[in-house]
PDB file of C-alpha atoms in Angstrom:
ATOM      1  CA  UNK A 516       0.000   0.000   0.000  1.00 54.00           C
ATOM      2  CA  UNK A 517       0.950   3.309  -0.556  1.00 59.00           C
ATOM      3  CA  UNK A 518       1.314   6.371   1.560  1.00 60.00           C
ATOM      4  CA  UNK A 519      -1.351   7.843  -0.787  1.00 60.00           C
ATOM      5  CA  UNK A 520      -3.687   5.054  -0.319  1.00 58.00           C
ATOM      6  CA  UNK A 521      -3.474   5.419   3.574  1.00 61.00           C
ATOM      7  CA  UNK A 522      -4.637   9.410   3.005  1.00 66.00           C
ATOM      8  CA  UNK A 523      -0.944  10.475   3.886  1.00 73.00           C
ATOM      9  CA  UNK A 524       1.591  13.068   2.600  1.00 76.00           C
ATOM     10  CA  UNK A 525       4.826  13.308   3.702  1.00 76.00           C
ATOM     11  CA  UNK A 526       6.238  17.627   3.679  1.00 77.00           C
ATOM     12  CA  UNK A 527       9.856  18.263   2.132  1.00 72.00           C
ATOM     13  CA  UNK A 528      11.259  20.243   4.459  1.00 70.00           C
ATOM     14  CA  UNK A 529      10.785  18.425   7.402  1.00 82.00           C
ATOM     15  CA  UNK A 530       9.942  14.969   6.208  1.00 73.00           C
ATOM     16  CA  UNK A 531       6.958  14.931   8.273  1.00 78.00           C
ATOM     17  CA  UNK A 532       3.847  12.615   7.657  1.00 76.00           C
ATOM     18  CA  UNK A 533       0.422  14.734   7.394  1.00 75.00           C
ATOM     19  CA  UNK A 534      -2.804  13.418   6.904  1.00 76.00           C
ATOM     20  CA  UNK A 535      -4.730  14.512   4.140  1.00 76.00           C
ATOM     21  CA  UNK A 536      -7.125  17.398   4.441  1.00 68.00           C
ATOM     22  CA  UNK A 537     -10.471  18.170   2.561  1.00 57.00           C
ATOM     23  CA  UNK A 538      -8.998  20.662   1.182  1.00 56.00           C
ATOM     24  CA  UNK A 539      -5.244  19.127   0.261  1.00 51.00           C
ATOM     25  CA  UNK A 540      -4.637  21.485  -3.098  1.00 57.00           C
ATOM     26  CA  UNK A 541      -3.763  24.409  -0.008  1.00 72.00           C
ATOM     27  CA  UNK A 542      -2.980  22.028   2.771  1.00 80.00           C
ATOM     28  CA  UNK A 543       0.191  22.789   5.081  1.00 80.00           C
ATOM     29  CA  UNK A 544       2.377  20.914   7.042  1.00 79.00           C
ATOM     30  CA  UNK A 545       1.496  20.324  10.665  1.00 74.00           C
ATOM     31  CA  UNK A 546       5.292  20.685  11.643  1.00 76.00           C
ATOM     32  CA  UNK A 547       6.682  23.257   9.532  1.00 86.00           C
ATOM     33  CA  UNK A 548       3.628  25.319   7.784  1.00 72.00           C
ATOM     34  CA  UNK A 549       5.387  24.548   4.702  1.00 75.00           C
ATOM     35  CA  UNK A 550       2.917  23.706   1.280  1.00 74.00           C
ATOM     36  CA  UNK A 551       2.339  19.691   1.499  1.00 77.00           C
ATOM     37  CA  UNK A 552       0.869  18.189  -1.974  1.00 69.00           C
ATOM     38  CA  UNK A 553       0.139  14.395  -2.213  1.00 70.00           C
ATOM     39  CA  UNK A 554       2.466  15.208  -5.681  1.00 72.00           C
ATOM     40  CA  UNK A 555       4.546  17.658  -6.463  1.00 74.00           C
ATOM     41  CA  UNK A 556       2.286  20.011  -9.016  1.00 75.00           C
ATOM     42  CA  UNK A 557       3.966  19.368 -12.611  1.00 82.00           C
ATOM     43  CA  UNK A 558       6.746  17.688 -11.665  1.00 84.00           C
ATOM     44  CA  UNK A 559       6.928  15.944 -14.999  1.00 88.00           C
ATOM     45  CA  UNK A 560       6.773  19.182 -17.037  1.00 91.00           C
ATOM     46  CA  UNK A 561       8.755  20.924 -14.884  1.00 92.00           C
ATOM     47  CA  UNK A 562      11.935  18.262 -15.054  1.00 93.00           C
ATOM     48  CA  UNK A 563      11.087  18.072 -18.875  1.00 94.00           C
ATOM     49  CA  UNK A 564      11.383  21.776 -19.287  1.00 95.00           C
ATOM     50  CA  UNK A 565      15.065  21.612 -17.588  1.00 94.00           C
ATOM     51  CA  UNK A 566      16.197  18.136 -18.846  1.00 95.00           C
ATOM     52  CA  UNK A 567      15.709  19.816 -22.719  1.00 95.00           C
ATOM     53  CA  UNK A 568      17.172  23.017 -21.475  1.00 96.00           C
ATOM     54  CA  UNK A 569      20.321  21.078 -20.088  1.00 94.00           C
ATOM     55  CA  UNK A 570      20.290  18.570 -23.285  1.00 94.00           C
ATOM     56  CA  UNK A 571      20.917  21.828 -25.515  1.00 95.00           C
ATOM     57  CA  UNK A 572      23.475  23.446 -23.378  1.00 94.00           C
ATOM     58  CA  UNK A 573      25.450  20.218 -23.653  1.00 92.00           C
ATOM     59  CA  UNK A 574      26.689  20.455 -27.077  1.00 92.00           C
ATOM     60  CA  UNK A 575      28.053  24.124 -26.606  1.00 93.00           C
ATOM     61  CA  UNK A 576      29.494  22.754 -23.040  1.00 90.00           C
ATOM     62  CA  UNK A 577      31.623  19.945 -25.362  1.00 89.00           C
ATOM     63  CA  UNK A 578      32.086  22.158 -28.526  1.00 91.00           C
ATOM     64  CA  UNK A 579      33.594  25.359 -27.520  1.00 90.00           C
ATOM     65  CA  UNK A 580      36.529  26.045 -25.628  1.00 87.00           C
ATOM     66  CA  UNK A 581      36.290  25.352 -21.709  1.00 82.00           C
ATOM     67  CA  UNK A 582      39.983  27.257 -21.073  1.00 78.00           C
ATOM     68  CA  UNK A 583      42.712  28.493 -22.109  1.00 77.00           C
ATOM     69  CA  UNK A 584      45.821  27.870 -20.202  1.00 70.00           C
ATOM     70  CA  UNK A 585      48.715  30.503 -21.538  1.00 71.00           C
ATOM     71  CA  UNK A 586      52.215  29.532 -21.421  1.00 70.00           C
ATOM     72  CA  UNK A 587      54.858  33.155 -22.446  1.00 70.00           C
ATOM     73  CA  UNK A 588      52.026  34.475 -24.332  1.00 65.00           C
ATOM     74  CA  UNK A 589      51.359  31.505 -26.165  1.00 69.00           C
ATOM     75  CA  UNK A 590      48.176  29.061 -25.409  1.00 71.00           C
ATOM     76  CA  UNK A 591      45.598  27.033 -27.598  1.00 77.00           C
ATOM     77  CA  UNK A 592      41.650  27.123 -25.884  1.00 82.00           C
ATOM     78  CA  UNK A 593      41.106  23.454 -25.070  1.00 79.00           C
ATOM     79  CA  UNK A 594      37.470  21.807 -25.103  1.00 86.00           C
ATOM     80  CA  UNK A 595      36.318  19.248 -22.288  1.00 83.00           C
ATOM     81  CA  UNK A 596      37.625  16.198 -24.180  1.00 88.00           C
ATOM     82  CA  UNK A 597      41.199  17.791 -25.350  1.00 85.00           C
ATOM     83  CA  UNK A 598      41.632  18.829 -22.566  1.00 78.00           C
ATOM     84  CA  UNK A 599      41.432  15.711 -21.491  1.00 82.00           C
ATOM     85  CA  UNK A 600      43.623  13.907 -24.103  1.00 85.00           C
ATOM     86  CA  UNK A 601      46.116  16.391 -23.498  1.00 76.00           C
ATOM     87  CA  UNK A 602      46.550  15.229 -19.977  1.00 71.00           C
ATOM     88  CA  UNK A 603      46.871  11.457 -21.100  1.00 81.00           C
ATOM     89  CA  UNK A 604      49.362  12.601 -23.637  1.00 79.00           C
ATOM     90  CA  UNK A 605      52.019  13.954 -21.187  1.00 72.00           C
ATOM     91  CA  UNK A 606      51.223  10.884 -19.061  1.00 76.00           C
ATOM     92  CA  UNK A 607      48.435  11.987 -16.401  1.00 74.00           C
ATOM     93  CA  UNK A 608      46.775   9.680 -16.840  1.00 82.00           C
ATOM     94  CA  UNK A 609      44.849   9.393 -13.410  1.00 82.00           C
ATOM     95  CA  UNK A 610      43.817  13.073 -13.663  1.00 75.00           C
ATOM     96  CA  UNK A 611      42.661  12.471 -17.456  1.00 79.00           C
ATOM     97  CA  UNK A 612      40.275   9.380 -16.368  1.00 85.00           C
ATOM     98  CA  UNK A 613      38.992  11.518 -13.230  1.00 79.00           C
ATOM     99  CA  UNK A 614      38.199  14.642 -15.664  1.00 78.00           C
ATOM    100  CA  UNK A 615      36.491  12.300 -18.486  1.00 85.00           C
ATOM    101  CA  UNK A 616      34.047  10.235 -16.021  1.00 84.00           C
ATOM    102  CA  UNK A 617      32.994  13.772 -14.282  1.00 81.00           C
ATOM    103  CA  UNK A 618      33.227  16.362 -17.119  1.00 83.00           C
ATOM    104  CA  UNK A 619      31.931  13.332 -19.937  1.00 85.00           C
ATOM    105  CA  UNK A 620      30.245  10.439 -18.471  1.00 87.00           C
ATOM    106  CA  UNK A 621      28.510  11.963 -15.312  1.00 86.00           C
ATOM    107  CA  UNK A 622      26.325  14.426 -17.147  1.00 88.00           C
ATOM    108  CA  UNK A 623      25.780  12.107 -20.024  1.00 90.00           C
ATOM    109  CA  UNK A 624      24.489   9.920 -17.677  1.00 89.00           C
ATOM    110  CA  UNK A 625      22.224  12.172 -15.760  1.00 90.00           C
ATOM    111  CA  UNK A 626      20.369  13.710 -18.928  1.00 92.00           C
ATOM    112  CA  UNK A 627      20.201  10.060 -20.536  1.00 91.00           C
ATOM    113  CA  UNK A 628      18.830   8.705 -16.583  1.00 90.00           C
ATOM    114  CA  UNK A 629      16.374  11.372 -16.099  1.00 91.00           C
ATOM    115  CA  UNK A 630      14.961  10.937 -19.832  1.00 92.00           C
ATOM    116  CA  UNK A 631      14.237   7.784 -18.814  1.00 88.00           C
ATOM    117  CA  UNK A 632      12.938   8.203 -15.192  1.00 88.00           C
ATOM    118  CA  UNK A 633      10.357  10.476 -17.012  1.00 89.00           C
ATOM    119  CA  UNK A 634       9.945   8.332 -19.805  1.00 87.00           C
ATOM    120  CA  UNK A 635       8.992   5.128 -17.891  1.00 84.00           C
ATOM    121  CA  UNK A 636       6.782   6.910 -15.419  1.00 83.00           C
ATOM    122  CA  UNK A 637       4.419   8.885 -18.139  1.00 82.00           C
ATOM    123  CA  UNK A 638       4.332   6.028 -20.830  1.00 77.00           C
ATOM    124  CA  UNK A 639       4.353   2.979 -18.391  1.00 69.00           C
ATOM    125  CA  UNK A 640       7.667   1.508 -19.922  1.00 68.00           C
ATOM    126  CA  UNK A 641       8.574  -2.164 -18.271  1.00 67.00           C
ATOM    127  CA  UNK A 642      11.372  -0.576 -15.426  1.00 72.00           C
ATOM    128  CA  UNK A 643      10.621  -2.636 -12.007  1.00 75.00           C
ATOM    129  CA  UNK A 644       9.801   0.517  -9.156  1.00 75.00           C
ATOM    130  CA  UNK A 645      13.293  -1.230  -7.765  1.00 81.00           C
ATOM    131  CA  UNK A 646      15.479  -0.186 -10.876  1.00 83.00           C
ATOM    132  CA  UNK A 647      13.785   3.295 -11.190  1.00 83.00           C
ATOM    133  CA  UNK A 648      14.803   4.116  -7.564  1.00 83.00           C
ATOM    134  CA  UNK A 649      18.285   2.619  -8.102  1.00 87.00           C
ATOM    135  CA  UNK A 650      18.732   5.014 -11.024  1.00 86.00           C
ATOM    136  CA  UNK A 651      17.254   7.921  -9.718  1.00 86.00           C
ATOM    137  CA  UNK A 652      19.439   7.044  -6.720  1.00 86.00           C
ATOM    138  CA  UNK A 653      22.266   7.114  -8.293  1.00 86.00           C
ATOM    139  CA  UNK A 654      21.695  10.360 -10.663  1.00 86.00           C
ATOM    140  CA  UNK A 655      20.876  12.368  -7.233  1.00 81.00           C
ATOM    141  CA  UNK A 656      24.369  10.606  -5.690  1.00 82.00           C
ATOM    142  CA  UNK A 657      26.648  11.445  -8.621  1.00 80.00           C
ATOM    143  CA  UNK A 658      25.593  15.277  -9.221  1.00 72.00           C
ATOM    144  CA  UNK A 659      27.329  16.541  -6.658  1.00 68.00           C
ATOM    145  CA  UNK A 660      30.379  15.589  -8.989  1.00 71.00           C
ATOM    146  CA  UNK A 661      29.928  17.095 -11.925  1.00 70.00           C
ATOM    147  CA  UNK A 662      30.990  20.477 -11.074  1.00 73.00           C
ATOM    148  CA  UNK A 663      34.477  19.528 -10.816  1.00 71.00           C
ATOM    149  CA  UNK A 664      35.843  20.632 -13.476  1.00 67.00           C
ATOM    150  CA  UNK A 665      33.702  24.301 -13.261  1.00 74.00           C
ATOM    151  CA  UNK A 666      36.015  24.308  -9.390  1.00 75.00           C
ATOM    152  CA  UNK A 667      39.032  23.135 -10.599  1.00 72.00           C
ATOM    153  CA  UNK A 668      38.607  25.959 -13.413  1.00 70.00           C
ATOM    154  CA  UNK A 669      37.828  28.842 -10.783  1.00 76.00           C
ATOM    155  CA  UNK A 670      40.735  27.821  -8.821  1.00 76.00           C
ATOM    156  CA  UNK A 671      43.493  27.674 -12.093  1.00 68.00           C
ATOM    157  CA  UNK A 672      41.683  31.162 -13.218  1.00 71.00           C
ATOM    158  CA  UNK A 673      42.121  32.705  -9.617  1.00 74.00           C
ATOM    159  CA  UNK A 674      46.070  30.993  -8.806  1.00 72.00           C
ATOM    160  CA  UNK A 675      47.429  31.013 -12.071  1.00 65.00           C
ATOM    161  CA  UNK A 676      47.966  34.924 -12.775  1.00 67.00           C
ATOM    162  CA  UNK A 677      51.893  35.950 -13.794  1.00 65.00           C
ATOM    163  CA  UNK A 678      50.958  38.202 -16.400  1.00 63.00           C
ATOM    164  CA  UNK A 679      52.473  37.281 -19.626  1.00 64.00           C
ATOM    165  CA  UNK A 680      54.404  34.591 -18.024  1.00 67.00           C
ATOM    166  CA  UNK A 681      51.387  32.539 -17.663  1.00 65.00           C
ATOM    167  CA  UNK A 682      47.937  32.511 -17.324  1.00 67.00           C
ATOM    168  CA  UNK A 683      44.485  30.290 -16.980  1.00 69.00           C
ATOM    169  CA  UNK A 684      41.671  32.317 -18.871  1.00 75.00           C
ATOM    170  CA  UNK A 685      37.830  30.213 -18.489  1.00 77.00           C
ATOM    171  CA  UNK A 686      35.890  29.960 -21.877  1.00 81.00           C
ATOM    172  CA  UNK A 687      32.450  29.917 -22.533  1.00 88.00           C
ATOM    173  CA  UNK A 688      32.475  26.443 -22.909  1.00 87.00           C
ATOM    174  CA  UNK A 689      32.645  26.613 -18.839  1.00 85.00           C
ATOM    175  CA  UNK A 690      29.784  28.597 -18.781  1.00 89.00           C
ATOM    176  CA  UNK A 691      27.165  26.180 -20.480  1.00 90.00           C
ATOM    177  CA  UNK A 692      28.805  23.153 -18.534  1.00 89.00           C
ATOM    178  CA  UNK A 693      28.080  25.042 -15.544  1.00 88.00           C
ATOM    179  CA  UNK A 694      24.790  25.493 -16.937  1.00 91.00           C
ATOM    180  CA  UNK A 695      24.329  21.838 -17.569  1.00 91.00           C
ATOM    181  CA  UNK A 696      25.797  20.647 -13.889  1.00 88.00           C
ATOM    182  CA  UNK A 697      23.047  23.069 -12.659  1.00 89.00           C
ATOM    183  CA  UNK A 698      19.731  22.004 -14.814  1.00 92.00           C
ATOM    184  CA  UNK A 699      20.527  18.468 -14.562  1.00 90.00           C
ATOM    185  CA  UNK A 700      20.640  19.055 -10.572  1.00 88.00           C
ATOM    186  CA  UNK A 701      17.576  20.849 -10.897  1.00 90.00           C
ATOM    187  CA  UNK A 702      15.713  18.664 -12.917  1.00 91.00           C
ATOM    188  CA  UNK A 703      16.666  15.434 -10.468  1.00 87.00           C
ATOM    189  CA  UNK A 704      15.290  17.523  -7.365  1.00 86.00           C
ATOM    190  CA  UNK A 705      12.060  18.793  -9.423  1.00 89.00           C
ATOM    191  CA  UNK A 706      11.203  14.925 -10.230  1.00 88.00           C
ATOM    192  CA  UNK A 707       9.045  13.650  -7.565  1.00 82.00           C
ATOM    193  CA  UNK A 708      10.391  10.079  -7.041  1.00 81.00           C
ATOM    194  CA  UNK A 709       6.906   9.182  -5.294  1.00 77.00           C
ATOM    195  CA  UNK A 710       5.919   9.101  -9.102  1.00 79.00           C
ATOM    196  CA  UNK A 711       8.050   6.094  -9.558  1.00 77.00           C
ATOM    197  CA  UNK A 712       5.464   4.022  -7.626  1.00 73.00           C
ATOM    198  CA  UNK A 713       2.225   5.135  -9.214  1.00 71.00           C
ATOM    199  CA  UNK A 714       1.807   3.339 -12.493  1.00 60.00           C
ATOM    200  CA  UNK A 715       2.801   0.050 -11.090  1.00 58.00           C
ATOM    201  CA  UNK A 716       0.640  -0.246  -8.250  1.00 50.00           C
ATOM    202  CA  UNK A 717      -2.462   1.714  -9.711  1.00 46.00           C
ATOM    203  CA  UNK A 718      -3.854   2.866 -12.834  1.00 42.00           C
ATOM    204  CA  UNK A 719      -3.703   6.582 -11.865  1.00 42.00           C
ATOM    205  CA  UNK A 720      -1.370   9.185 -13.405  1.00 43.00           C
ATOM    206  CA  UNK A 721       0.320  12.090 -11.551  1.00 41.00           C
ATOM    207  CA  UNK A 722       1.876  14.519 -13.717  1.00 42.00           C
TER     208      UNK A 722
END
């Protein structure tokens, strides 16, 4: 049974259980006074909204130039991924495989994890509730990762400052990966993972 079936909403800022009211479109926590809803109101169009949003911010973040690190005057802008064979080509390799898994693979898979969260959930596609969870687990447990590179950025820009000796300069490639870390987090706190369990034990919809 769900909490839903037992007439029972749980509030987000304080986790607390409230029963449901007549009136449970304005109903308020009995804790905190914060808004309690038995779903979050467009959850689905409001992580849709930011997952496309994030999805076409993700080929500037890989396309243009993310820095450009100036060595005498002299420096080439570098994108996410040569950047990153650059670093495996004078033999940091460690650093290189840390960079590619949080600047490449993290974000890839939170867009491509969400899209199906919110697929599955609106078109009743054949994920066990377990395997939803796991993943939407696992997107919320790996964001906190992906702005790596965006610190490791501020910190070169910020240290690295000798004039024409050398110098880090951030390109706007930083910019829409920092807009990407952020939607994607976004989107994975605007999805209401109570969703996950609707369509498989009832025939009702929450959107």
């Amino acid at each position: 049974m769900r909490a839903a079936d037992a007439g029972l909403m749980v509030c987000h800022e304080c986790h607390q259980l409230n029963r449901t009211g007549v009136d449970d479109g304005h109903q308020r926590c009995s804790r905190c006074g914060a808004r309690v809803h038995m779903r979050r109101p467009n959850s689905i169009a409001r992580t849709w909204a930011l997952l496309i949003t994030a999805a076409l911010l993700y080929l500037p973040a890989n396309l243009l130039p993310i820095m450009t690190v100036r060595m005498l005057g002299s420096g080439t802008p570098d994108t996410i991924m040569s950047g990153v064979v650059t670093l495996a080509k004078h033999g940091m390799l460690p650093i290189a495989a840390v960079v590619f898994i949080a600047s490449i693979l993290v974000p890839t898979f939170k867009l491509v994890g969400i899209a199906m969260l919110l697929f599955s959930v609106q078109r009743h596609h054949p994920m066990s509730p377990r395997q939803r969870l796991l993943v939407f687990r696992f997107i919320e447990w790996i964001g906190r990762w992906s702005m790596l590179d965006i610190f490791v950025i501020a910190i070169l820009v910020a240290i690295v400052n000798f004039g024409s000796l050398a110098s880090v300069e951030a390109g706007f490639g930083a910019v829409a990966f920092a807009g990407v870390v952020i939607l994607t987090m976004l989107a994975a706190i605007t999805f209401d993972p109570r969703l996950i369990w609707d369509n498989t034990e009832s025939g009702n919809k929450h959107e």
